[in-house]
Coordinates of C-alpha atoms and ligand atoms in Angstrom, one line a residue:
M1 CA 8.4 56.8 25.7
A2 CA 11.4 54.4 25.5
L3 CA 11.1 54.0 29.3
A4 CA 7.4 53.0 29.0
T5 CA 8.3 50.4 26.3
T6 CA 11.0 48.9 28.5
R7 CA 8.6 48.7 31.4
T8 CA 6.0 47.0 29.4
I9 CA 8.5 44.5 28.1
A10 CA 9.7 43.9 31.6
I11 CA 6.1 43.3 32.9
L12 CA 5.3 41.0 30.0
G13 CA 8.5 39.1 30.6
S14 CA 7.7 38.6 34.3
V15 CA 4.2 37.4 33.5
V16 CA 5.5 34.9 31.0
I17 CA 8.1 33.6 33.5
A18 CA 5.4 33.5 36.2
L19 CA 3.1 31.5 33.9
G20 CA 5.9 29.1 33.0
V21 CA 6.9 28.6 36.6
G22 CA 3.2 28.1 37.5
A23 CA 2.7 25.6 34.7
F24 CA 5.8 23.7 35.9
L25 CA 4.6 23.7 39.5
F26 CA 1.2 22.5 38.4
A27 CA 2.8 19.6 36.4
W28 CA 5.2 18.9 39.3
S29 CA 2.4 18.7 41.8
G30 CA 0.8 15.8 39.9
I31 CA -2.7 17.2 40.6
Y32 CA -3.8 17.1 37.0
N33 CA -5.6 13.8 36.5
I34 CA -4.3 12.1 33.3
A35 CA -6.6 9.0 33.8
A36 CA -8.1 8.0 30.5
S37 CA -11.1 6.7 32.5
E38 CA -12.1 10.4 33.2
P39 CA -13.5 12.4 30.3
H40 CA -11.9 15.8 29.6
F41 CA -13.5 19.0 30.9
A42 CA -15.6 20.5 28.1
I43 CA -13.1 23.4 27.8
T44 CA -10.1 21.1 27.6
Y45 CA -11.8 19.1 24.9
W46 CA -12.7 22.2 22.9
L47 CA -9.2 23.6 23.2
L48 CA -7.6 20.3 22.1
D49 CA -10.0 20.0 19.2
F50 CA -9.5 23.6 18.1
G51 CA -5.7 23.2 18.3
K52 CA -5.9 20.0 16.2
R53 CA -8.0 21.6 13.5
R54 CA -5.9 24.7 13.2
A55 CA -2.6 22.7 13.2
V56 CA -3.9 20.4 10.4
E57 CA -5.3 23.3 8.4
T58 CA -2.0 25.2 8.5
H59 CA 0.3 22.3 8.0
S60 CA -1.6 20.8 5.1
L61 CA -1.6 24.0 3.1
L62 CA 1.3 22.8 1.0
A63 CA 0.3 19.2 0.8
P64 CA 0.1 17.9 -2.8
T65 CA -3.2 17.1 -4.6
A66 CA -4.1 14.1 -6.8
V67 CA -6.9 12.8 -8.9
L68 CA -8.8 10.3 -6.8
D69 CA -11.5 8.8 -9.1
D70 CA -9.7 5.5 -9.9
P71 CA -11.8 2.7 -8.3
N72 CA -8.6 0.7 -7.9
L73 CA -7.4 3.3 -5.4
V74 CA -10.5 3.0 -3.3
A75 CA -10.3 -0.8 -3.2
L76 CA -6.6 -0.7 -2.3
G77 CA -7.3 1.8 0.4
A78 CA -10.0 -0.4 1.7
G79 CA -7.7 -3.4 1.8
H80 CA -5.2 -1.5 3.9
F81 CA -7.8 0.2 6.0
H82 CA -9.2 -3.1 7.2
G83 CA -5.8 -4.2 8.7
G84 CA -4.2 -0.9 9.5
C85 CA -7.0 1.5 10.6
A86 CA -10.3 -0.4 11.3
P87 CA -8.9 -2.1 14.5
C88 CA -8.9 1.4 16.0
H89 CA -11.5 3.4 14.0
G90 CA -14.0 0.6 13.3
A91 CA -15.6 0.1 9.9
P92 CA -19.1 -0.2 8.4
G93 CA -20.8 -3.1 10.2
E94 CA -17.7 -3.6 12.4
P95 CA -17.3 -1.5 15.5
S96 CA -13.9 -1.3 17.2
N97 CA -13.0 -3.5 20.2
P98 CA -14.2 -2.3 23.7
I99 CA -10.6 -1.8 24.8
I100 CA -10.0 0.7 21.9
Q101 CA -13.2 2.5 22.9
R102 CA -11.6 3.2 26.3
M103 CA -8.8 5.2 24.6
L104 CA -8.8 9.0 25.2
P105 CA -9.2 10.6 22.7
R106 CA -11.3 7.7 21.4
P107 CA -10.6 7.0 17.7
P108 CA -13.6 8.4 15.9
D109 CA -15.8 6.7 13.4
L110 CA -14.2 8.0 10.2
A111 CA -17.4 7.5 8.1
R112 CA -18.8 10.4 10.3
V113 CA -15.7 12.7 10.6
A114 CA -13.8 12.2 7.3
P115 CA -16.2 14.6 5.4
T116 CA -15.2 17.4 7.9
W117 CA -11.7 17.3 6.4
T118 CA -10.5 18.2 2.8
P119 CA -8.6 15.5 0.8
K120 CA -5.3 17.5 1.5
Q121 CA -6.0 17.5 5.2
L122 CA -6.8 13.7 5.2
F123 CA -3.6 13.1 3.3
W124 CA -1.6 15.1 5.9
I125 CA -3.2 13.3 8.9
A126 CA -2.7 9.9 7.4
K127 CA 0.9 10.7 6.5
H128 CA 2.0 12.4 9.7
G129 CA -0.4 11.0 12.4
L130 CA -1.5 13.2 15.4
K131 CA 0.8 13.8 18.4
F132 CA -0.6 12.9 21.9
T133 CA -3.6 11.0 20.5
G134 CA -2.3 7.6 19.5
M135 CA -3.0 8.2 15.9
P136 CA 0.1 6.8 14.1
A137 CA 2.1 8.2 11.2
W138 CA 2.3 6.3 7.9
V139 CA 5.0 3.6 7.9
A140 CA 6.5 4.8 4.6
P141 CA 5.7 8.5 4.4
E142 CA 7.6 8.8 1.1
R143 CA 4.9 6.6 -0.6
E144 CA 2.5 9.3 -1.4
D145 CA 0.8 7.1 -4.0
E146 CA -0.3 4.8 -1.2
L147 CA -1.5 7.6 0.9
W148 CA -3.8 8.8 -1.9
A149 CA -5.3 5.3 -1.9
I150 CA -6.2 5.8 1.7
V151 CA -7.6 9.3 1.0
A152 CA -9.7 8.0 -1.9
F153 CA -11.1 5.3 0.4
L154 CA -11.9 7.8 3.2
R155 CA -13.8 10.0 0.7
A156 CA -15.9 7.0 -0.4
L157 CA -16.4 5.6 3.1
P158 CA -19.4 7.7 4.2
K159 CA -21.5 6.3 1.4
M160 CA -20.4 2.7 2.0
D161 CA -22.7 0.1 3.6
A162 CA -21.4 -3.0 5.3
A163 CA -21.7 -5.3 2.3
E164 CA -19.9 -2.9 0.0
Y165 CA -17.1 -2.5 2.6
R166 CA -16.8 -6.2 2.9
R167 CA -16.5 -6.7 -0.8
L168 CA -13.8 -4.0 -1.2
A169 CA -11.8 -4.7 2.0
K170 CA -11.9 -8.5 2.1
G171 CA -12.6 -9.4 -1.5
D172 CA -15.5 -11.4 -0.2
A173 CA -17.9 -11.2 -3.1
G174 CA -17.1 -11.2 -6.7
R175 CA -14.2 -13.6 -6.2
P176 CA -15.4 -17.2 -6.2
S177 CA -14.4 -19.7 -3.5
R178 CA -11.6 -18.1 -1.7
G179 CA -9.5 -21.1 -2.2
I180 CA -10.9 -23.1 0.7
R181 CA -8.9 -26.1 -0.4
E182 CA -5.7 -24.1 -0.4
L183 CA -6.4 -22.9 3.1
A184 CA -7.1 -26.4 4.3
T185 CA -3.8 -27.8 3.0
L186 CA -1.7 -25.0 4.5
G187 CA -2.3 -25.6 8.2
S188 CA -0.8 -22.8 10.4
V189 CA 0.2 -20.7 7.4
A190 CA -3.5 -20.5 6.5
D191 CA -4.1 -17.7 8.9
A192 CA -1.4 -15.5 7.2
L193 CA -2.6 -16.5 3.8
S194 CA -6.2 -15.4 4.6
R195 CA -4.7 -11.9 5.1
C196 CA -2.9 -12.0 1.7
H197 CA -6.2 -13.0 0.1
R198 CA -7.8 -9.7 1.0
C199 CA -5.7 -8.1 -1.7
H200 CA -3.8 -10.7 -3.8
E201 CA -5.2 -13.5 -5.9
T202 CA -6.6 -16.8 -4.6
Q203 CA -6.2 -20.0 -6.4
A204 CA -9.8 -19.6 -7.6
A205 CA -9.7 -16.0 -8.7
P206 CA -7.3 -13.2 -9.8
S207 CA -7.2 -10.0 -7.9
P208 CA -9.3 -7.6 -9.8
N209 CA -7.2 -4.6 -8.5
R210 CA -4.7 -3.5 -11.1
L211 CA -2.6 -1.7 -8.5
I212 CA -1.9 -4.9 -6.7
P213 CA 0.7 -7.2 -8.2
K214 CA -0.1 -10.8 -9.3
L215 CA 2.2 -13.1 -7.4
A216 CA 1.5 -16.5 -9.0
G217 CA 4.2 -17.5 -11.4
Q218 CA 7.0 -15.5 -9.7
S219 CA 9.8 -17.6 -8.5
Q220 CA 10.0 -18.6 -4.8
A221 CA 13.4 -16.8 -4.6
Y222 CA 11.9 -13.5 -5.9
L223 CA 8.9 -13.7 -3.6
E224 CA 11.1 -14.5 -0.5
M225 CA 13.5 -11.7 -1.4
S226 CA 10.6 -9.2 -1.8
L227 CA 9.0 -10.1 1.5
R228 CA 12.4 -9.8 3.3
N229 CA 13.0 -6.4 1.6
Y230 CA 9.7 -5.2 2.9
A231 CA 10.2 -6.6 6.4
N232 CA 13.6 -5.0 6.6
G233 CA 12.2 -1.6 5.4
L234 CA 14.5 -1.7 2.3
R235 CA 11.5 -1.6 0.0
P236 CA 9.3 1.1 1.4
S237 CA 5.6 0.5 1.4
G238 CA 3.2 1.4 4.2
I239 CA 0.9 -1.4 3.0
M240 CA 3.3 -4.3 2.5
Q241 CA 5.9 -3.5 5.2
P242 CA 3.5 -4.2 8.1
M243 CA 2.3 -7.3 6.4
A244 CA 5.8 -8.7 5.8
A245 CA 7.1 -7.7 9.2
G246 CA 4.4 -9.7 10.9
L247 CA 5.6 -13.0 9.2
D248 CA 7.9 -15.4 11.0
E249 CA 10.7 -17.0 8.9
R250 CA 8.9 -20.3 8.3
T251 CA 5.6 -18.6 7.3
L252 CA 7.4 -16.3 5.0
I253 CA 9.1 -19.2 3.2
E254 CA 5.8 -21.2 3.1
L255 CA 3.9 -18.3 1.6
A256 CA 6.6 -17.6 -1.1
K257 CA 6.6 -21.3 -1.9
H258 CA 2.8 -21.4 -2.0
Y259 CA 2.5 -18.5 -4.5
A260 CA 5.4 -19.7 -6.6
E261 CA 3.5 -23.0 -7.0
H262 CA 0.2 -21.3 -7.6
P263 CA -1.4 -22.1 -10.9
V264 CA -1.4 -19.1 -13.1
I265 CA -5.1 -18.5 -13.6
W266 CA -4.9 -15.6 -16.0
A267 CA -3.9 -17.7 -18.9
E268 CA -5.9 -15.3 -21.1
A269 CA -3.7 -12.4 -19.8
G270 CA -3.5 -11.1 -23.3
I271 CA -6.7 -9.1 -22.6
V272 CA -5.5 -5.5 -22.4
Q273 CA -8.0 -3.2 -20.9
S274 CA -7.0 0.1 -22.2
A275 CA -3.9 0.0 -24.4
A276 CA -4.1 0.7 -28.1
S277 CA -2.3 -1.8 -30.3
N278 CA 0.3 0.8 -31.5
Q279 CA 1.1 1.5 -27.8
I280 CA 1.8 -2.2 -27.3
E281 CA 4.0 -2.2 -30.5
R282 CA 6.0 0.7 -29.1
G283 CA 6.3 -1.0 -25.7
K284 CA 7.4 -4.2 -27.4
R285 CA 10.2 -2.4 -29.2
I286 CA 11.5 -1.0 -25.9
A287 CA 11.2 -4.5 -24.3
S288 CA 13.1 -6.3 -27.0
T289 CA 15.6 -3.7 -28.2
G290 CA 15.7 -1.1 -25.4
V291 CA 16.2 2.6 -26.2
P292 CA 19.8 2.7 -27.4
E293 CA 20.0 6.5 -27.7
K294 CA 19.2 6.8 -24.0
G295 CA 21.3 3.8 -22.9
V296 CA 18.2 1.8 -21.9
P297 CA 19.0 -2.0 -22.3
P298 CA 16.3 -4.3 -23.6
C299 CA 14.0 -5.3 -20.7
L300 CA 13.8 -8.9 -22.0
A301 CA 17.5 -9.4 -21.4
C302 CA 16.6 -9.8 -17.8
H303 CA 12.8 -10.2 -17.7
A304 CA 12.3 -13.0 -20.2
G305 CA 12.2 -15.6 -17.4
K306 CA 15.4 -17.3 -18.3
S307 CA 17.7 -15.0 -16.2
A308 CA 18.4 -15.3 -12.5
A309 CA 15.7 -16.7 -10.2
T310 CA 15.5 -13.4 -8.3
F311 CA 14.6 -11.4 -11.5
P312 CA 10.8 -11.0 -11.6
K313 CA 8.5 -12.0 -14.4
L314 CA 6.5 -9.2 -15.9
D315 CA 4.4 -11.1 -18.5
G316 CA 0.7 -10.6 -17.8
Q317 CA 1.4 -8.3 -14.8
H318 CA -1.1 -5.4 -14.4
A319 CA 0.1 -2.4 -16.4
P320 CA -0.8 0.2 -13.7
Y321 CA 1.3 -1.8 -11.2
I322 CA 4.3 -2.0 -13.6
A323 CA 4.1 1.7 -14.4
G324 CA 3.7 2.5 -10.7
Q325 CA 6.9 0.6 -9.8
L326 CA 8.9 2.2 -12.6
R327 CA 7.8 5.6 -11.3
L328 CA 9.0 4.7 -7.8
W329 CA 12.5 4.0 -9.3
R330 CA 12.3 7.3 -11.1
R331 CA 11.7 9.0 -7.8
G332 CA 14.5 7.0 -6.1
L333 CA 12.0 5.1 -3.8
R334 CA 12.9 1.5 -4.7
S335 CA 16.6 1.7 -5.1
R336 CA 17.9 0.6 -1.7
T337 CA 17.8 -3.1 -2.3
V338 CA 20.6 -5.0 -3.9
H339 CA 18.5 -5.7 -7.0
G340 CA 16.7 -2.4 -6.9
A341 CA 20.0 -0.7 -7.8
I342 CA 19.9 -2.4 -11.2
M343 CA 16.5 -0.9 -12.1
A344 CA 17.5 2.4 -10.5
A345 CA 20.0 2.8 -13.4
I346 CA 17.4 2.0 -16.0
A347 CA 13.9 3.4 -15.1
P348 CA 14.9 7.1 -14.8
R349 CA 16.0 7.0 -18.4
L350 CA 12.4 6.2 -19.6
S351 CA 10.0 9.0 -20.4
E352 CA 6.5 8.9 -18.9
E353 CA 5.2 7.8 -22.3
Q354 CA 7.7 5.0 -22.5
V355 CA 6.8 3.8 -19.0
E356 CA 3.1 3.6 -20.1
D357 CA 4.0 1.9 -23.4
V358 CA 6.3 -0.8 -21.9
A359 CA 3.8 -1.5 -19.1
A360 CA 1.0 -1.9 -21.6
Y361 CA 3.2 -4.3 -23.6
F362 CA 4.0 -6.6 -20.7
E363 CA 0.4 -6.7 -19.5
S364 CA -0.6 -7.9 -23.0
V365 CA 1.8 -10.9 -22.9
A366 CA 0.3 -14.1 -21.8
S367 CA 2.3 -15.3 -18.8
T368 CA 4.7 -18.0 -19.8
A369 CA 3.9 -20.0 -16.8
A370 CA 0.3 -19.9 -18.0
A371 CA 1.0 -21.5 -21.3
P372 CA -0.9 -24.8 -21.4
E373 CA 1.3 -27.9 -21.2
P374 CA 1.8 -29.3 -24.7
P375 CA -0.6 -32.3 -25.0
P376 CA 1.1 -35.6 -24.6
A377 CA 2.3 -37.0 -27.9
P378 CA -0.1 -39.6 -29.3
P379 CA 1.1 -43.2 -28.8
L380 CA 3.1 -44.2 -31.9
P381 CA 1.4 -46.8 -34.0
P382 CA 3.0 -50.2 -33.4
R383 CA 5.7 -50.8 -35.9
R384 CA 5.2 -53.6 -38.3
R385 CA 7.6 -56.4 -37.8
R386 CA 9.5 -56.9 -40.9
Ligands
LIG1 C1 -3.8 2.9 17.3 C2 -5.1 3.4 16.9 C3 -5.2 4.1 15.6 C4 -4.9 3.6 14.4 C5 -4.2 2.3 14.0 C6 -5.3 4.6 13.4 N1 -5.8 5.7 14.1 FE1 -6.6 7.4 13.2 N2 -6.8 8.2 15.0 C7 -6.6 7.6 16.2 C8 -6.9 8.5 17.3 C9 -6.8 8.2 18.8 C10 -7.3 9.7 16.7 C11 -7.5 11.1 17.4 C12 -8.9 11.4 17.6 C13 -9.1 12.8 18.2 O1 -8.1 13.6 18.2 O2 -10.2 13.1 18.6 C14 -7.2 9.5 15.3 C15 -7.6 10.4 14.3 C16 -7.7 10.2 13.0 C17 -8.2 11.2 12.0 C18 -8.7 12.6 12.3 C19 -10.2 12.4 12.7 C20 -10.7 13.6 13.5 O3 -11.6 14.2 13.0 O4 -10.1 13.9 14.6 C21 -8.1 10.5 10.8 C22 -8.5 11.1 9.5 C23 -7.6 9.2 11.0 N3 -7.3 9.1 12.3 C24 -7.3 8.3 10.0 C25 -6.7 7.1 10.2 C26 -6.3 6.2 9.1 C27 -6.5 6.5 7.7 C28 -5.7 5.2 9.7 C29 -5.0 4.0 9.1 C30 -4.0 4.3 8.1 C31 -5.7 5.4 11.2 N4 -6.3 6.6 11.4 C32 -5.1 4.5 12.1 C33 -6.2 6.3 16.4 C34 -5.8 5.4 15.4
LIG2 C1 -3.9 -4.4 1.8 C2 -3.6 -5.1 0.6 C3 -2.5 -6.2 0.6 C4 -2.4 -7.2 1.5 C5 -3.3 -7.6 2.6 C6 -1.2 -7.9 1.1 N1 -0.6 -7.3 0.0 FE1 1.2 -7.9 -0.9 N2 1.1 -6.2 -2.0 C7 0.1 -5.2 -2.0 C8 0.5 -4.1 -2.8 C9 -0.3 -2.8 -3.0 C10 1.8 -4.4 -3.3 C11 2.8 -3.5 -4.1 C12 3.6 -2.7 -3.0 C13 4.7 -1.9 -3.5 O1 4.4 -0.8 -4.2 O2 5.8 -2.2 -3.3 C14 2.1 -5.7 -2.8 C15 3.3 -6.4 -3.1 C16 3.6 -7.7 -2.7 C17 4.8 -8.5 -3.1 C18 5.8 -8.0 -4.1 C19 5.4 -8.5 -5.5 C20 6.3 -8.0 -6.6 O3 6.0 -8.3 -7.8 O4 7.4 -7.4 -6.3 C21 4.7 -9.7 -2.4 C22 5.7 -10.8 -2.6 C23 3.5 -9.7 -1.6 N3 2.9 -8.4 -1.8 C24 3.1 -10.7 -0.8 C25 2.1 -10.6 0.1 C26 1.8 -11.6 1.1 C27 2.5 -12.9 1.2 C28 0.7 -11.2 1.8 C29 0.0 -11.8 3.0 C30 0.9 -12.1 4.1 C31 0.3 -9.9 1.3 N4 1.2 -9.6 0.2 C32 -0.7 -9.1 1.7 C33 -1.1 -5.3 -1.3 C34 -1.3 -6.2 -0.3
LIG3 C1 20.0 -6.0 -16.1 C2 18.8 -6.6 -15.8 C3 17.5 -5.9 -16.0 C4 17.1 -5.1 -17.1 C5 17.8 -4.9 -18.4 C6 15.8 -4.7 -16.7 N1 15.4 -5.1 -15.5 FE1 13.7 -4.7 -14.5 N2 14.3 -5.7 -12.9 C7 15.5 -6.3 -12.8 C8 15.7 -6.8 -11.4 C9 16.9 -7.6 -10.9 C10 14.5 -6.5 -10.7 C11 14.1 -6.8 -9.3 C12 14.4 -5.5 -8.5 C13 14.0 -5.6 -7.0 O1 13.6 -6.7 -6.6 O2 14.1 -4.6 -6.3 C14 13.6 -5.8 -11.7 C15 12.4 -5.4 -11.4 C16 11.5 -4.7 -12.3 C17 10.2 -4.4 -12.1 C18 9.4 -4.6 -10.8 C19 8.6 -5.9 -10.9 C20 7.8 -6.2 -9.7 O3 7.1 -7.3 -9.7 O4 7.7 -5.5 -8.7 C21 9.7 -3.8 -13.2 C22 8.3 -3.2 -13.4 C23 10.8 -3.8 -14.2 N3 11.9 -4.4 -13.6 C24 10.7 -3.3 -15.4 C25 11.7 -3.2 -16.4 C26 11.6 -2.6 -17.7 C27 10.4 -1.9 -18.2 C28 12.8 -2.8 -18.3 C29 13.2 -2.3 -19.6 C30 13.1 -0.9 -19.9 C31 13.7 -3.5 -17.3 N4 13.0 -3.8 -16.2 C32 15.0 -3.9 -17.6 C33 16.5 -6.4 -13.8 C34 16.5 -5.8 -15.0

């Protein structure tokens, strides 16, 4: 019995070694044609596809889940998709470039194949990419919040026509005059700016997406610092890192200057979309007196606009963006920059409820930069000569 087992193992071992040597000789011979111009044999294609599906199914088992019904998520995903995915996969009304169509495997039309994957599986593919295919991994894999925006978009994609895609991905409709005058005055920077306009506000219209920060009214120093932090990978974001890394130094400075000088067009920022007034009251207390028992300093000590130029303004900023950034600090994801270290000591001491409250409060404050200039004093009546 023992002898039979030993013999079986020996035979199996030899077969494995022979197969290994055979595979090596086959590769060494160079006979296999790796030309992308030749399609795979049907069997090779089937095997690769089967392997891909099984690998994704197995590895995505432990992927997290999230609620995906926020329309802001879909729009943010669309904005990124247009620059980061559509060049390979194409988009409604916009097929990919003929060069891309000569890739093997060819990046598929995601409107067609996305429904064959579950949200968890799409999340896993977008996060990790696919080996040996050219499908890249997410630039900042720790930013799961951003990955969910992509998944939310991929889920909505099959039902999207070209017009709806254009509206979401490029902000084409619904936002009046995409600042044609501002593009004209900016010369070579205009090209970069037209990319920023896909997501951020133009001079004519605010960004309707509450997950995307308003830039106008921030100081040039803060905007430059933020763009450099993205470009250097110190502030992880799979959406903004590729944007900032693509800017040369002059363009980066010009864009920061441009947004710093932007008129703040949400003067009526006091409109709060969801917060109840007692929530704003609670948030106001945190902002002005902090939470002494937890060692949280008053936010306004630094965010009232009078502090250092590199301290951002929060007045009138979208509440979901503010809350999202505070959660990043709580998860240790925005702590690697010099200034990020300051907030890293503060944000983790806030409870989830306090995060929501303080975000609602800041959104409700009309931006200081938006305050109308005081009207010029009326001319004094001429004094009577005595
Ligand atoms: C450089 C080109 C390229 C870019 C950029 C790219 N992909 Fe891909 N993607 C591919 C290729 C190639 C495949 C593999 C197709 C295959 O295996 O048949 C793929 C596969 C996929 C798949 C699996 C589809 C399937 O059924 O096989 C998904 C989902 C996907 N990509 C989503 C995205 C998303 C989302 C982005 C942007 C964040 C993106 N891709 C960016 C090239 C790209
Ligand atoms: C696909 C949408 C998208 C595009 C295009 C885009 N941004 Fe952003 N931007 C975002 C998002 C989302 C954030 C928040 C990222 C984070 O969580 O750190 C952001 C953050 C920023 C910030 C940091 C703001 C703050 O308050 O800290 C700056 C500065 C910025 N973007 C500038 C630009 C510029 C300049 C361009 C054009 C070159 C641009 N963005 C293009 C979506 C976009
Ligand atoms: C000691 C000064 C200081 C205090 C106090 C402070 N902050 Fe900050 N905060 C900063 C600095 C500096 C930054 C810029 C960090 C960076 O660029 O990485 C910042 C950034 C932020 C941002 C990101 C803004 C953006 O546009 O991305 C939010 C949100 C924020 N703080 C909220 C708060 C809240 C809420 C409180 C009160 C609970 C608070 N801060 C208290 C200094 C402070």
